[in-house]
């Protein structure tokens, strides 16, 4: 009799538990459905609503305007008419690298273009348009290519992994690894190898600028812009000048990339040399060697002329 009693009690308890579980499941499903509907509604509102969720940024802007005018009452009046930056900054899009702030510059003093891993690719029309405008119109005197340690783009290129569409961009960094593989494989510590690749990536971007016809043309006629390779250390806030020996690096490939006759190499002072779609002849190089060696003012020869000394 006791066995039958306990069996009936067990069945009743189990059925109660199942009913309870079903009730909880229904409540959860209902709650999830309501939450999902609410989230969908909120997402829809966030896309089309005229109410800005970024009001704090407008408040920040007002504060910035007040502080700027307090420091310089004519700042915006002056900026509305023109800009006269001396520097073109080519950097990474990383939000941790505040280009203008870290260099202590004000609005109107730095012309900027940024992309993933601060690449200078001569088929990038965005970069080319910025180069042309800043060099020919604004006449910047210096072009700064600035990478940063801990760059996500460089780190991604170090991995044997397909990053989808991004691979077409990262491929250029992989090429940097190929060009400098003999040096990189000698660095056993991965973090140090990562840092060195960041530096080499900056170096190759600078060399790409030297080979660019927009840059060469201006250097041939005006001995500017100068090109600099820097790296920003996010951990300290300091900028490091890599002090790249461009003279040695470019001299290796002058017969391939030189497009203009520089002062002392056939074109007169201030005159534009003819663009040469092929390699400059050996005879012209020898003549440039002799003329530049006898020239007095080194600063007026242009970079590609100076490397023959």
PDB file of C-alpha atoms in Angstrom:
ATOM      1  CA  UNK A   1       0.000   0.000   0.000  1.00  0.00           C
ATOM      2  CA  UNK A   2       2.865   2.337   0.883  1.00  0.00           C
ATOM      3  CA  UNK A   3       4.530   1.612  -2.460  1.00  0.00           C
ATOM      4  CA  UNK A   4       1.384   2.586  -4.346  1.00  0.00           C
ATOM      5  CA  UNK A   5       1.065   5.777  -2.282  1.00  0.00           C
ATOM      6  CA  UNK A   6       4.637   6.889  -2.960  1.00  0.00           C
ATOM      7  CA  UNK A   7       4.259   6.036  -6.664  1.00  0.00           C
ATOM      8  CA  UNK A   8       1.120   8.209  -6.939  1.00  0.00           C
ATOM      9  CA  UNK A   9       2.880  11.012  -5.014  1.00  0.00           C
ATOM     10  CA  UNK A  10       5.884  10.825  -7.379  1.00  0.00           C
ATOM     11  CA  UNK A  11       3.668  10.928 -10.486  1.00  0.00           C
ATOM     12  CA  UNK A  12       1.700  13.888  -9.150  1.00  0.00           C
ATOM     13  CA  UNK A  13       4.880  15.778  -8.214  1.00  0.00           C
ATOM     14  CA  UNK A  14       6.444  15.113 -11.601  1.00  0.00           C
ATOM     15  CA  UNK A  15       3.338  16.306 -13.423  1.00  0.00           C
ATOM     16  CA  UNK A  16       3.335  19.456 -11.301  1.00  0.00           C
ATOM     17  CA  UNK A  17       6.971  20.096 -12.069  1.00  0.00           C
ATOM     18  CA  UNK A  18       6.378  19.653 -15.813  1.00  0.00           C
ATOM     19  CA  UNK A  19       3.427  22.039 -15.723  1.00  0.00           C
ATOM     20  CA  UNK A  20       5.520  24.576 -13.820  1.00  0.00           C
ATOM     21  CA  UNK A  21       8.381  24.239 -16.292  1.00  0.00           C
ATOM     22  CA  UNK A  22       5.996  24.702 -19.206  1.00  0.00           C
ATOM     23  CA  UNK A  23       4.526  27.790 -17.584  1.00  0.00           C
ATOM     24  CA  UNK A  24       8.017  29.277 -17.027  1.00  0.00           C
ATOM     25  CA  UNK A  25       8.987  28.452 -20.611  1.00  0.00           C
ATOM     26  CA  UNK A  26       5.915  30.256 -21.924  1.00  0.00           C
ATOM     27  CA  UNK A  27       6.646  33.272 -19.742  1.00  0.00           C
ATOM     28  CA  UNK A  28      10.256  33.381 -20.968  1.00  0.00           C
ATOM     29  CA  UNK A  29       9.178  33.040 -24.590  1.00  0.00           C
ATOM     30  CA  UNK A  30       6.661  35.825 -24.122  1.00  0.00           C
ATOM     31  CA  UNK A  31       9.237  38.019 -22.406  1.00  0.00           C
ATOM     32  CA  UNK A  32      11.792  37.347 -25.134  1.00  0.00           C
ATOM     33  CA  UNK A  33       9.253  38.165 -27.828  1.00  0.00           C
ATOM     34  CA  UNK A  34       8.350  41.435 -26.095  1.00  0.00           C
ATOM     35  CA  UNK A  35      12.047  42.288 -25.617  1.00  0.00           C
ATOM     36  CA  UNK A  36      12.806  41.471 -29.245  1.00  0.00           C
ATOM     37  CA  UNK A  37       9.893  43.599 -30.430  1.00  0.00           C
ATOM     38  CA  UNK A  38      11.033  46.454 -28.174  1.00  0.00           C
ATOM     39  CA  UNK A  39      14.617  46.207 -29.422  1.00  0.00           C
ATOM     40  CA  UNK A  40      13.447  46.136 -33.026  1.00  0.00           C
ATOM     41  CA  UNK A  41      11.311  49.193 -32.366  1.00  0.00           C
ATOM     42  CA  UNK A  42      14.219  50.989 -30.680  1.00  0.00           C
ATOM     43  CA  UNK A  43      16.564  50.096 -33.561  1.00  0.00           C
ATOM     44  CA  UNK A  44      14.038  51.378 -36.040  1.00  0.00           C
ATOM     45  CA  UNK A  45      13.642  54.586 -34.047  1.00  0.00           C
ATOM     46  CA  UNK A  46      17.411  55.040 -33.747  1.00  0.00           C
ATOM     47  CA  UNK A  47      17.795  54.883 -37.527  1.00  0.00           C
ATOM     48  CA  UNK A  48      14.993  57.266 -38.486  1.00  0.00           C
ATOM     49  CA  UNK A  49      14.396  59.364 -35.389  1.00  0.00           C
ATOM     50  CA  UNK A  50      15.262  63.050 -35.564  1.00  0.00           C
ATOM     51  CA  UNK A  51      16.119  62.993 -31.874  1.00  0.00           C
ATOM     52  CA  UNK A  52      19.910  62.993 -31.670  1.00  0.00           C
ATOM     53  CA  UNK A  53      21.517  60.538 -29.217  1.00  0.00           C
ATOM     54  CA  UNK A  54      24.741  62.529 -29.597  1.00  0.00           C
ATOM     55  CA  UNK A  55      23.650  65.733 -27.934  1.00  0.00           C
ATOM     56  CA  UNK A  56      26.676  65.619 -25.647  1.00  0.00           C
ATOM     57  CA  UNK A  57      28.929  66.038 -28.679  1.00  0.00           C
ATOM     58  CA  UNK A  58      27.148  69.259 -29.627  1.00  0.00           C
ATOM     59  CA  UNK A  59      27.632  70.458 -26.064  1.00  0.00           C
ATOM     60  CA  UNK A  60      31.325  69.592 -26.340  1.00  0.00           C
ATOM     61  CA  UNK A  61      31.477  71.597 -29.562  1.00  0.00           C
ATOM     62  CA  UNK A  62      29.949  74.669 -27.896  1.00  0.00           C
ATOM     63  CA  UNK A  63      32.442  74.405 -25.064  1.00  0.00           C
ATOM     64  CA  UNK A  64      35.310  74.096 -27.551  1.00  0.00           C
ATOM     65  CA  UNK A  65      34.138  77.202 -29.418  1.00  0.00           C
ATOM     66  CA  UNK A  66      33.930  79.222 -26.193  1.00  0.00           C
ATOM     67  CA  UNK A  67      37.409  78.155 -25.088  1.00  0.00           C
ATOM     68  CA  UNK A  68      38.898  78.781 -28.542  1.00  0.00           C
ATOM     69  CA  UNK A  69      37.455  82.294 -28.739  1.00  0.00           C
ATOM     70  CA  UNK A  70      38.671  83.087 -25.220  1.00  0.00           C
ATOM     71  CA  UNK A  71      42.210  82.192 -26.280  1.00  0.00           C
ATOM     72  CA  UNK A  72      42.005  83.869 -29.703  1.00  0.00           C
ATOM     73  CA  UNK A  73      38.961  86.070 -30.440  1.00  0.00           C
ATOM     74  CA  UNK A  74      39.737  86.181 -34.186  1.00  0.00           C
ATOM     75  CA  UNK A  75      40.434  82.479 -34.676  1.00  0.00           C
ATOM     76  CA  UNK A  76      37.300  81.563 -36.623  1.00  0.00           C
ATOM     77  CA  UNK A  77      37.236  84.828 -38.560  1.00  0.00           C
ATOM     78  CA  UNK A  78      40.754  84.078 -39.699  1.00  0.00           C
ATOM     79  CA  UNK A  79      40.124  80.408 -40.516  1.00  0.00           C
ATOM     80  CA  UNK A  80      37.013  81.036 -42.615  1.00  0.00           C
ATOM     81  CA  UNK A  81      39.032  82.815 -45.296  1.00  0.00           C
ATOM     82  CA  UNK A  82      41.865  80.340 -45.873  1.00  0.00           C
ATOM     83  CA  UNK A  83      44.126  77.663 -44.462  1.00  0.00           C
ATOM     84  CA  UNK A  84      47.909  77.733 -44.556  1.00  0.00           C
ATOM     85  CA  UNK A  85      49.191  74.482 -43.043  1.00  0.00           C
ATOM     86  CA  UNK A  86      52.886  73.795 -43.340  1.00  0.00           C
ATOM     87  CA  UNK A  87      52.536  70.080 -42.761  1.00  0.00           C
ATOM     88  CA  UNK A  88      50.740  67.161 -44.351  1.00  0.00           C
ATOM     89  CA  UNK A  89      50.135  64.352 -41.861  1.00  0.00           C
ATOM     90  CA  UNK A  90      49.533  60.823 -43.179  1.00  0.00           C
ATOM     91  CA  UNK A  91      48.542  58.604 -40.268  1.00  0.00           C
ATOM     92  CA  UNK A  92      46.541  55.640 -39.072  1.00  0.00           C
ATOM     93  CA  UNK A  93      42.787  55.862 -38.490  1.00  0.00           C
ATOM     94  CA  UNK A  94      43.204  54.493 -34.958  1.00  0.00           C
ATOM     95  CA  UNK A  95      41.150  56.631 -32.560  1.00  0.00           C
ATOM     96  CA  UNK A  96      43.939  56.551 -29.971  1.00  0.00           C
ATOM     97  CA  UNK A  97      46.229  58.681 -32.149  1.00  0.00           C
ATOM     98  CA  UNK A  98      45.159  62.360 -31.862  1.00  0.00           C
ATOM     99  CA  UNK A  99      47.290  63.826 -34.657  1.00  0.00           C
ATOM    100  CA  UNK A 100      46.739  67.535 -34.079  1.00  0.00           C
ATOM    101  CA  UNK A 101      46.710  67.387 -30.279  1.00  0.00           C
ATOM    102  CA  UNK A 102      49.815  65.248 -29.848  1.00  0.00           C
ATOM    103  CA  UNK A 103      51.824  67.701 -31.975  1.00  0.00           C
ATOM    104  CA  UNK A 104      50.539  70.746 -30.117  1.00  0.00           C
ATOM    105  CA  UNK A 105      49.039  72.288 -33.258  1.00  0.00           C
ATOM    106  CA  UNK A 106      45.908  74.345 -33.718  1.00  0.00           C
ATOM    107  CA  UNK A 107      43.151  74.291 -36.331  1.00  0.00           C
ATOM    108  CA  UNK A 108      44.519  75.237 -39.737  1.00  0.00           C
ATOM    109  CA  UNK A 109      48.077  74.116 -39.014  1.00  0.00           C
ATOM    110  CA  UNK A 110      47.939  70.447 -40.047  1.00  0.00           C
ATOM    111  CA  UNK A 111      46.506  68.943 -43.235  1.00  0.00           C
ATOM    112  CA  UNK A 112      45.490  65.358 -42.480  1.00  0.00           C
ATOM    113  CA  UNK A 113      44.661  62.101 -44.223  1.00  0.00           C
ATOM    114  CA  UNK A 114      44.292  58.828 -42.316  1.00  0.00           C
ATOM    115  CA  UNK A 115      43.715  55.225 -43.253  1.00  0.00           C
ATOM    116  CA  UNK A 116      44.220  51.748 -41.797  1.00  0.00           C
ATOM    117  CA  UNK A 117      47.924  51.323 -40.956  1.00  0.00           C
ATOM    118  CA  UNK A 118      48.986  54.676 -42.495  1.00  0.00           C
ATOM    119  CA  UNK A 119      49.705  53.233 -45.931  1.00  0.00           C
ATOM    120  CA  UNK A 120      50.928  55.366 -48.830  1.00  0.00           C
ATOM    121  CA  UNK A 121      49.773  53.492 -51.913  1.00  0.00           C
ATOM    122  CA  UNK A 122      50.285  55.218 -55.244  1.00  0.00           C
ATOM    123  CA  UNK A 123      47.045  53.830 -56.645  1.00  0.00           C
ATOM    124  CA  UNK A 124      44.962  55.202 -53.756  1.00  0.00           C
ATOM    125  CA  UNK A 125      43.018  58.093 -55.305  1.00  0.00           C
ATOM    126  CA  UNK A 126      42.090  59.485 -51.915  1.00  0.00           C
ATOM    127  CA  UNK A 127      45.772  59.813 -51.035  1.00  0.00           C
ATOM    128  CA  UNK A 128      46.646  61.168 -54.490  1.00  0.00           C
ATOM    129  CA  UNK A 129      44.018  63.911 -54.267  1.00  0.00           C
ATOM    130  CA  UNK A 130      45.319  64.944 -50.847  1.00  0.00           C
ATOM    131  CA  UNK A 131      48.929  64.912 -52.089  1.00  0.00           C
ATOM    132  CA  UNK A 132      48.109  67.034 -55.107  1.00  0.00           C
ATOM    133  CA  UNK A 133      46.099  69.610 -53.185  1.00  0.00           C
ATOM    134  CA  UNK A 134      48.466  69.896 -50.237  1.00  0.00           C
ATOM    135  CA  UNK A 135      51.654  70.022 -52.311  1.00  0.00           C
ATOM    136  CA  UNK A 136      50.547  72.064 -55.318  1.00  0.00           C
ATOM    137  CA  UNK A 137      47.916  74.346 -53.777  1.00  0.00           C
ATOM    138  CA  UNK A 138      48.718  74.599 -50.071  1.00  0.00           C
ATOM    139  CA  UNK A 139      52.442  74.157 -50.739  1.00  0.00           C
ATOM    140  CA  UNK A 140      53.188  72.277 -47.534  1.00  0.00           C
ATOM    141  CA  UNK A 141      56.877  72.151 -46.718  1.00  0.00           C
ATOM    142  CA  UNK A 142      56.861  68.814 -44.896  1.00  0.00           C
ATOM    143  CA  UNK A 143      55.047  65.501 -45.269  1.00  0.00           C
ATOM    144  CA  UNK A 144      54.881  63.323 -42.148  1.00  0.00           C
ATOM    145  CA  UNK A 145      54.090  59.615 -42.317  1.00  0.00           C
ATOM    146  CA  UNK A 146      53.287  58.576 -38.758  1.00  0.00           C
ATOM    147  CA  UNK A 147      52.617  55.008 -37.670  1.00  0.00           C
ATOM    148  CA  UNK A 148      52.005  53.827 -34.129  1.00  0.00           C
ATOM    149  CA  UNK A 149      53.070  50.886 -32.013  1.00  0.00           C
ATOM    150  CA  UNK A 150      50.270  48.406 -31.435  1.00  0.00           C
ATOM    151  CA  UNK A 151      48.759  49.053 -34.871  1.00  0.00           C
ATOM    152  CA  UNK A 152      45.900  46.610 -35.490  1.00  0.00           C
ATOM    153  CA  UNK A 153      46.400  46.650 -39.244  1.00  0.00           C
ATOM    154  CA  UNK A 154      50.071  45.701 -38.995  1.00  0.00           C
ATOM    155  CA  UNK A 155      49.264  43.038 -36.410  1.00  0.00           C
ATOM    156  CA  UNK A 156      46.606  41.528 -38.681  1.00  0.00           C
ATOM    157  CA  UNK A 157      49.095  41.359 -41.556  1.00  0.00           C
ATOM    158  CA  UNK A 158      51.457  39.315 -39.376  1.00  0.00           C
ATOM    159  CA  UNK A 159      48.926  36.508 -39.102  1.00  0.00           C
ATOM    160  CA  UNK A 160      48.311  33.752 -41.647  1.00  0.00           C
ATOM    161  CA  UNK A 161      44.608  34.419 -41.769  1.00  0.00           C
ATOM    162  CA  UNK A 162      42.233  35.599 -44.470  1.00  0.00           C
ATOM    163  CA  UNK A 163      40.665  38.876 -43.329  1.00  0.00           C
ATOM    164  CA  UNK A 164      38.253  39.055 -46.246  1.00  0.00           C
ATOM    165  CA  UNK A 165      38.046  42.351 -48.121  1.00  0.00           C
ATOM    166  CA  UNK A 166      40.625  43.869 -45.794  1.00  0.00           C
ATOM    167  CA  UNK A 167      43.227  41.484 -47.235  1.00  0.00           C
ATOM    168  CA  UNK A 168      43.476  43.625 -50.374  1.00  0.00           C
ATOM    169  CA  UNK A 169      44.730  46.438 -48.121  1.00  0.00           C
ATOM    170  CA  UNK A 170      46.821  44.325 -45.752  1.00  0.00           C
ATOM    171  CA  UNK A 171      48.592  42.768 -48.730  1.00  0.00           C
ATOM    172  CA  UNK A 172      50.745  45.889 -48.944  1.00  0.00           C
ATOM    173  CA  UNK A 173      51.972  45.303 -45.382  1.00  0.00           C
ATOM    174  CA  UNK A 174      52.654  41.661 -46.192  1.00  0.00           C
ATOM    175  CA  UNK A 175      54.859  42.941 -49.015  1.00  0.00           C
ATOM    176  CA  UNK A 176      56.798  44.979 -46.464  1.00  0.00           C
ATOM    177  CA  UNK A 177      57.404  41.765 -44.534  1.00  0.00           C
ATOM    178  CA  UNK A 178      58.638  40.076 -47.697  1.00  0.00           C
ATOM    179  CA  UNK A 179      61.031  42.925 -48.510  1.00  0.00           C
ATOM    180  CA  UNK A 180      62.500  42.894 -44.993  1.00  0.00           C
ATOM    181  CA  UNK A 181      62.126  39.223 -44.129  1.00  0.00           C
ATOM    182  CA  UNK A 182      65.864  38.692 -43.574  1.00  0.00           C
ATOM    183  CA  UNK A 183      65.839  41.362 -40.848  1.00  0.00           C
ATOM    184  CA  UNK A 184      62.541  40.388 -39.249  1.00  0.00           C
ATOM    185  CA  UNK A 185      63.372  36.680 -38.874  1.00  0.00           C
ATOM    186  CA  UNK A 186      66.415  37.681 -36.810  1.00  0.00           C
ATOM    187  CA  UNK A 187      64.132  39.159 -34.123  1.00  0.00           C
ATOM    188  CA  UNK A 188      63.043  36.246 -31.867  1.00  0.00           C
ATOM    189  CA  UNK A 189      60.685  38.232 -29.628  1.00  0.00           C
ATOM    190  CA  UNK A 190      57.316  38.596 -31.359  1.00  0.00           C
ATOM    191  CA  UNK A 191      56.442  41.903 -29.682  1.00  0.00           C
ATOM    192  CA  UNK A 192      59.737  43.443 -30.800  1.00  0.00           C
ATOM    193  CA  UNK A 193      59.259  42.036 -34.288  1.00  0.00           C
ATOM    194  CA  UNK A 194      55.809  43.629 -34.310  1.00  0.00           C
ATOM    195  CA  UNK A 195      57.299  46.994 -33.368  1.00  0.00           C
ATOM    196  CA  UNK A 196      59.961  46.743 -36.030  1.00  0.00           C
ATOM    197  CA  UNK A 197      57.388  45.925 -38.701  1.00  0.00           C
ATOM    198  CA  UNK A 198      55.444  49.040 -37.686  1.00  0.00           C
ATOM    199  CA  UNK A 199      58.620  51.060 -38.319  1.00  0.00           C
ATOM    200  CA  UNK A 200      59.426  49.350 -41.608  1.00  0.00           C
ATOM    201  CA  UNK A 201      55.865  49.916 -42.780  1.00  0.00           C
ATOM    202  CA  UNK A 202      56.362  53.642 -42.196  1.00  0.00           C
ATOM    203  CA  UNK A 203      59.676  53.514 -44.048  1.00  0.00           C
ATOM    204  CA  UNK A 204      58.177  51.850 -47.115  1.00  0.00           C
ATOM    205  CA  UNK A 205      55.307  54.329 -47.174  1.00  0.00           C
ATOM    206  CA  UNK A 206      57.838  57.160 -47.174  1.00  0.00           C
ATOM    207  CA  UNK A 207      59.734  55.565 -50.054  1.00  0.00           C
ATOM    208  CA  UNK A 208      56.464  55.243 -51.953  1.00  0.00           C
ATOM    209  CA  UNK A 209      56.021  58.980 -51.554  1.00  0.00           C
ATOM    210  CA  UNK A 210      59.497  59.668 -52.909  1.00  0.00           C
ATOM    211  CA  UNK A 211      58.642  57.648 -56.020  1.00  0.00           C
ATOM    212  CA  UNK A 212      55.336  59.498 -56.519  1.00  0.00           C
ATOM    213  CA  UNK A 213      55.363  61.907 -59.507  1.00  0.00           C
ATOM    214  CA  UNK A 214      53.415  64.575 -57.610  1.00  0.00           C
ATOM    215  CA  UNK A 215      56.083  64.656 -54.923  1.00  0.00           C
ATOM    216  CA  UNK A 216      58.994  64.379 -57.354  1.00  0.00           C
ATOM    217  CA  UNK A 217      57.783  67.233 -59.525  1.00  0.00           C
ATOM    218  CA  UNK A 218      57.579  69.614 -56.578  1.00  0.00           C
ATOM    219  CA  UNK A 219      60.929  68.490 -55.182  1.00  0.00           C
ATOM    220  CA  UNK A 220      62.540  68.996 -58.584  1.00  0.00           C
ATOM    221  CA  UNK A 221      61.288  72.567 -58.883  1.00  0.00           C
ATOM    222  CA  UNK A 222      61.097  73.811 -55.291  1.00  0.00           C
ATOM    223  CA  UNK A 223      63.242  71.438 -53.193  1.00  0.00           C
ATOM    224  CA  UNK A 224      60.201  70.554 -51.111  1.00  0.00           C
ATOM    225  CA  UNK A 225      58.393  68.873 -49.479  1.00  0.00           C
ATOM    226  CA  UNK A 226      60.682  67.125 -47.066  1.00  0.00           C
ATOM    227  CA  UNK A 227      59.460  63.686 -46.013  1.00  0.00           C
ATOM    228  CA  UNK A 228      59.626  62.303 -42.467  1.00  0.00           C
ATOM    229  CA  UNK A 229      58.969  58.870 -40.978  1.00  0.00           C
ATOM    230  CA  UNK A 230      57.687  58.874 -37.396  1.00  0.00           C
ATOM    231  CA  UNK A 231      56.075  56.463 -34.938  1.00  0.00           C
ATOM    232  CA  UNK A 232      53.740  57.382 -32.082  1.00  0.00           C
ATOM    233  CA  UNK A 233      53.936  55.366 -28.874  1.00  0.00           C
ATOM    234  CA  UNK A 234      50.432  55.131 -27.426  1.00  0.00           C
ATOM    235  CA  UNK A 235      51.813  53.824 -24.127  1.00  0.00           C
ATOM    236  CA  UNK A 236      53.839  56.997 -23.478  1.00  0.00           C
ATOM    237  CA  UNK A 237      52.312  59.656 -25.718  1.00  0.00           C
ATOM    238  CA  UNK A 238      55.662  60.451 -27.316  1.00  0.00           C
ATOM    239  CA  UNK A 239      56.452  60.653 -31.026  1.00  0.00           C
ATOM    240  CA  UNK A 240      59.641  59.025 -32.289  1.00  0.00           C
ATOM    241  CA  UNK A 241      61.593  60.188 -35.339  1.00  0.00           C
ATOM    242  CA  UNK A 242      62.835  57.046 -37.099  1.00  0.00           C
ATOM    243  CA  UNK A 243      65.664  59.030 -38.737  1.00  0.00           C
ATOM    244  CA  UNK A 244      65.467  56.894 -41.859  1.00  0.00           C
ATOM    245  CA  UNK A 245      68.476  57.124 -44.165  1.00  0.00           C
ATOM    246  CA  UNK A 246      66.457  58.015 -47.256  1.00  0.00           C
ATOM    247  CA  UNK A 247      69.579  59.012 -49.177  1.00  0.00           C
ATOM    248  CA  UNK A 248      70.949  55.477 -49.033  1.00  0.00           C
ATOM    249  CA  UNK A 249      67.606  53.786 -49.635  1.00  0.00           C
ATOM    250  CA  UNK A 250      66.637  55.849 -52.660  1.00  0.00           C
ATOM    251  CA  UNK A 251      70.057  55.681 -54.232  1.00  0.00           C
ATOM    252  CA  UNK A 252      69.537  51.924 -54.635  1.00  0.00           C
ATOM    253  CA  UNK A 253      66.534  52.457 -56.920  1.00  0.00           C
ATOM    254  CA  UNK A 254      67.120  55.849 -58.544  1.00  0.00           C
ATOM    255  CA  UNK A 255      67.355  54.344 -62.048  1.00  0.00           C
ATOM    256  CA  UNK A 256      63.903  52.829 -61.617  1.00  0.00           C
ATOM    257  CA  UNK A 257      61.875  55.540 -59.909  1.00  0.00           C
ATOM    258  CA  UNK A 258      63.390  58.870 -60.932  1.00  0.00           C
ATOM    259  CA  UNK A 259      60.930  60.623 -63.262  1.00  0.00           C
ATOM    260  CA  UNK A 260      62.368  64.143 -63.458  1.00  0.00           C
ATOM    261  CA  UNK A 261      65.688  65.769 -64.263  1.00  0.00           C
ATOM    262  CA  UNK A 262      66.543  67.564 -61.058  1.00  0.00           C
ATOM    263  CA  UNK A 263      68.528  70.792 -60.740  1.00  0.00           C
ATOM    264  CA  UNK A 264      72.052  69.977 -61.830  1.00  0.00           C
ATOM    265  CA  UNK A 265      70.855  67.030 -63.902  1.00  0.00           C
ATOM    266  CA  UNK A 266      69.712  68.705 -67.122  1.00  0.00           C
ATOM    267  CA  UNK A 267      66.956  71.140 -66.145  1.00  0.00           C
ATOM    268  CA  UNK A 268      67.776  74.715 -65.234  1.00  0.00           C
ATOM    269  CA  UNK A 269      67.042  76.203 -61.791  1.00  0.00           C
ATOM    270  CA  UNK A 270      63.317  76.590 -61.264  1.00  0.00           C
ATOM    271  CA  UNK A 271      62.529  74.784 -64.522  1.00  0.00           C
ATOM    272  CA  UNK A 272      60.469  71.633 -64.713  1.00  0.00           C
ATOM    273  CA  UNK A 273      62.331  68.671 -66.172  1.00  0.00           C
ATOM    274  CA  UNK A 274      60.521  66.504 -68.703  1.00  0.00           C
ATOM    275  CA  UNK A 275      58.813  63.443 -67.312  1.00  0.00           C
ATOM    276  CA  UNK A 276      60.540  60.282 -68.409  1.00  0.00           C
ATOM    277  CA  UNK A 277      58.345  57.188 -68.602  1.00  0.00           C
ATOM    278  CA  UNK A 278      61.434  54.981 -68.838  1.00  0.00           C
ATOM    279  CA  UNK A 279      64.587  54.779 -66.765  1.00  0.00           C
ATOM    280  CA  UNK A 280      66.871  57.812 -66.903  1.00  0.00           C
ATOM    281  CA  UNK A 281      69.807  57.003 -69.122  1.00  0.00           C
ATOM    282  CA  UNK A 282      73.192  56.246 -67.654  1.00  0.00           C
ATOM    283  CA  UNK A 283      74.666  59.189 -69.519  1.00  0.00           C
ATOM    284  CA  UNK A 284      72.296  61.627 -67.840  1.00  0.00           C
ATOM    285  CA  UNK A 285      73.155  60.127 -64.453  1.00  0.00           C
ATOM    286  CA  UNK A 286      76.855  60.618 -65.038  1.00  0.00           C
ATOM    287  CA  UNK A 287      76.297  64.217 -66.077  1.00  0.00           C
ATOM    288  CA  UNK A 288      74.210  64.826 -62.958  1.00  0.00           C
ATOM    289  CA  UNK A 289      76.974  63.328 -60.808  1.00  0.00           C
ATOM    290  CA  UNK A 290      79.531  65.796 -62.201  1.00  0.00           C
ATOM    291  CA  UNK A 291      77.308  68.876 -62.121  1.00  0.00           C
ATOM    292  CA  UNK A 292      75.941  68.266 -58.652  1.00  0.00           C
ATOM    293  CA  UNK A 293      79.378  67.554 -57.311  1.00  0.00           C
ATOM    294  CA  UNK A 294      80.442  71.021 -58.467  1.00  0.00           C
ATOM    295  CA  UNK A 295      77.326  72.801 -57.235  1.00  0.00           C
ATOM    296  CA  UNK A 296      77.522  74.955 -54.171  1.00  0.00           C
ATOM    297  CA  UNK A 297      74.107  75.297 -52.575  1.00  0.00           C
ATOM    298  CA  UNK A 298      73.055  71.774 -51.568  1.00  0.00           C
ATOM    299  CA  UNK A 299      69.606  72.830 -50.398  1.00  0.00           C
ATOM    300  CA  UNK A 300      68.631  74.060 -53.861  1.00  0.00           C
ATOM    301  CA  UNK A 301      69.357  70.795 -55.658  1.00  0.00           C
ATOM    302  CA  UNK A 302      66.277  68.863 -54.634  1.00  0.00           C
ATOM    303  CA  UNK A 303      66.362  65.531 -52.838  1.00  0.00           C
ATOM    304  CA  UNK A 304      66.837  63.359 -55.909  1.00  0.00           C
ATOM    305  CA  UNK A 305      69.701  65.590 -56.970  1.00  0.00           C
ATOM    306  CA  UNK A 306      71.365  65.506 -53.574  1.00  0.00           C
ATOM    307  CA  UNK A 307      71.535  61.723 -53.419  1.00  0.00           C
ATOM    308  CA  UNK A 308      74.161  61.724 -56.189  1.00  0.00           C
ATOM    309  CA  UNK A 309      76.758  63.320 -53.939  1.00  0.00           C
TER     310      UNK A 309
END
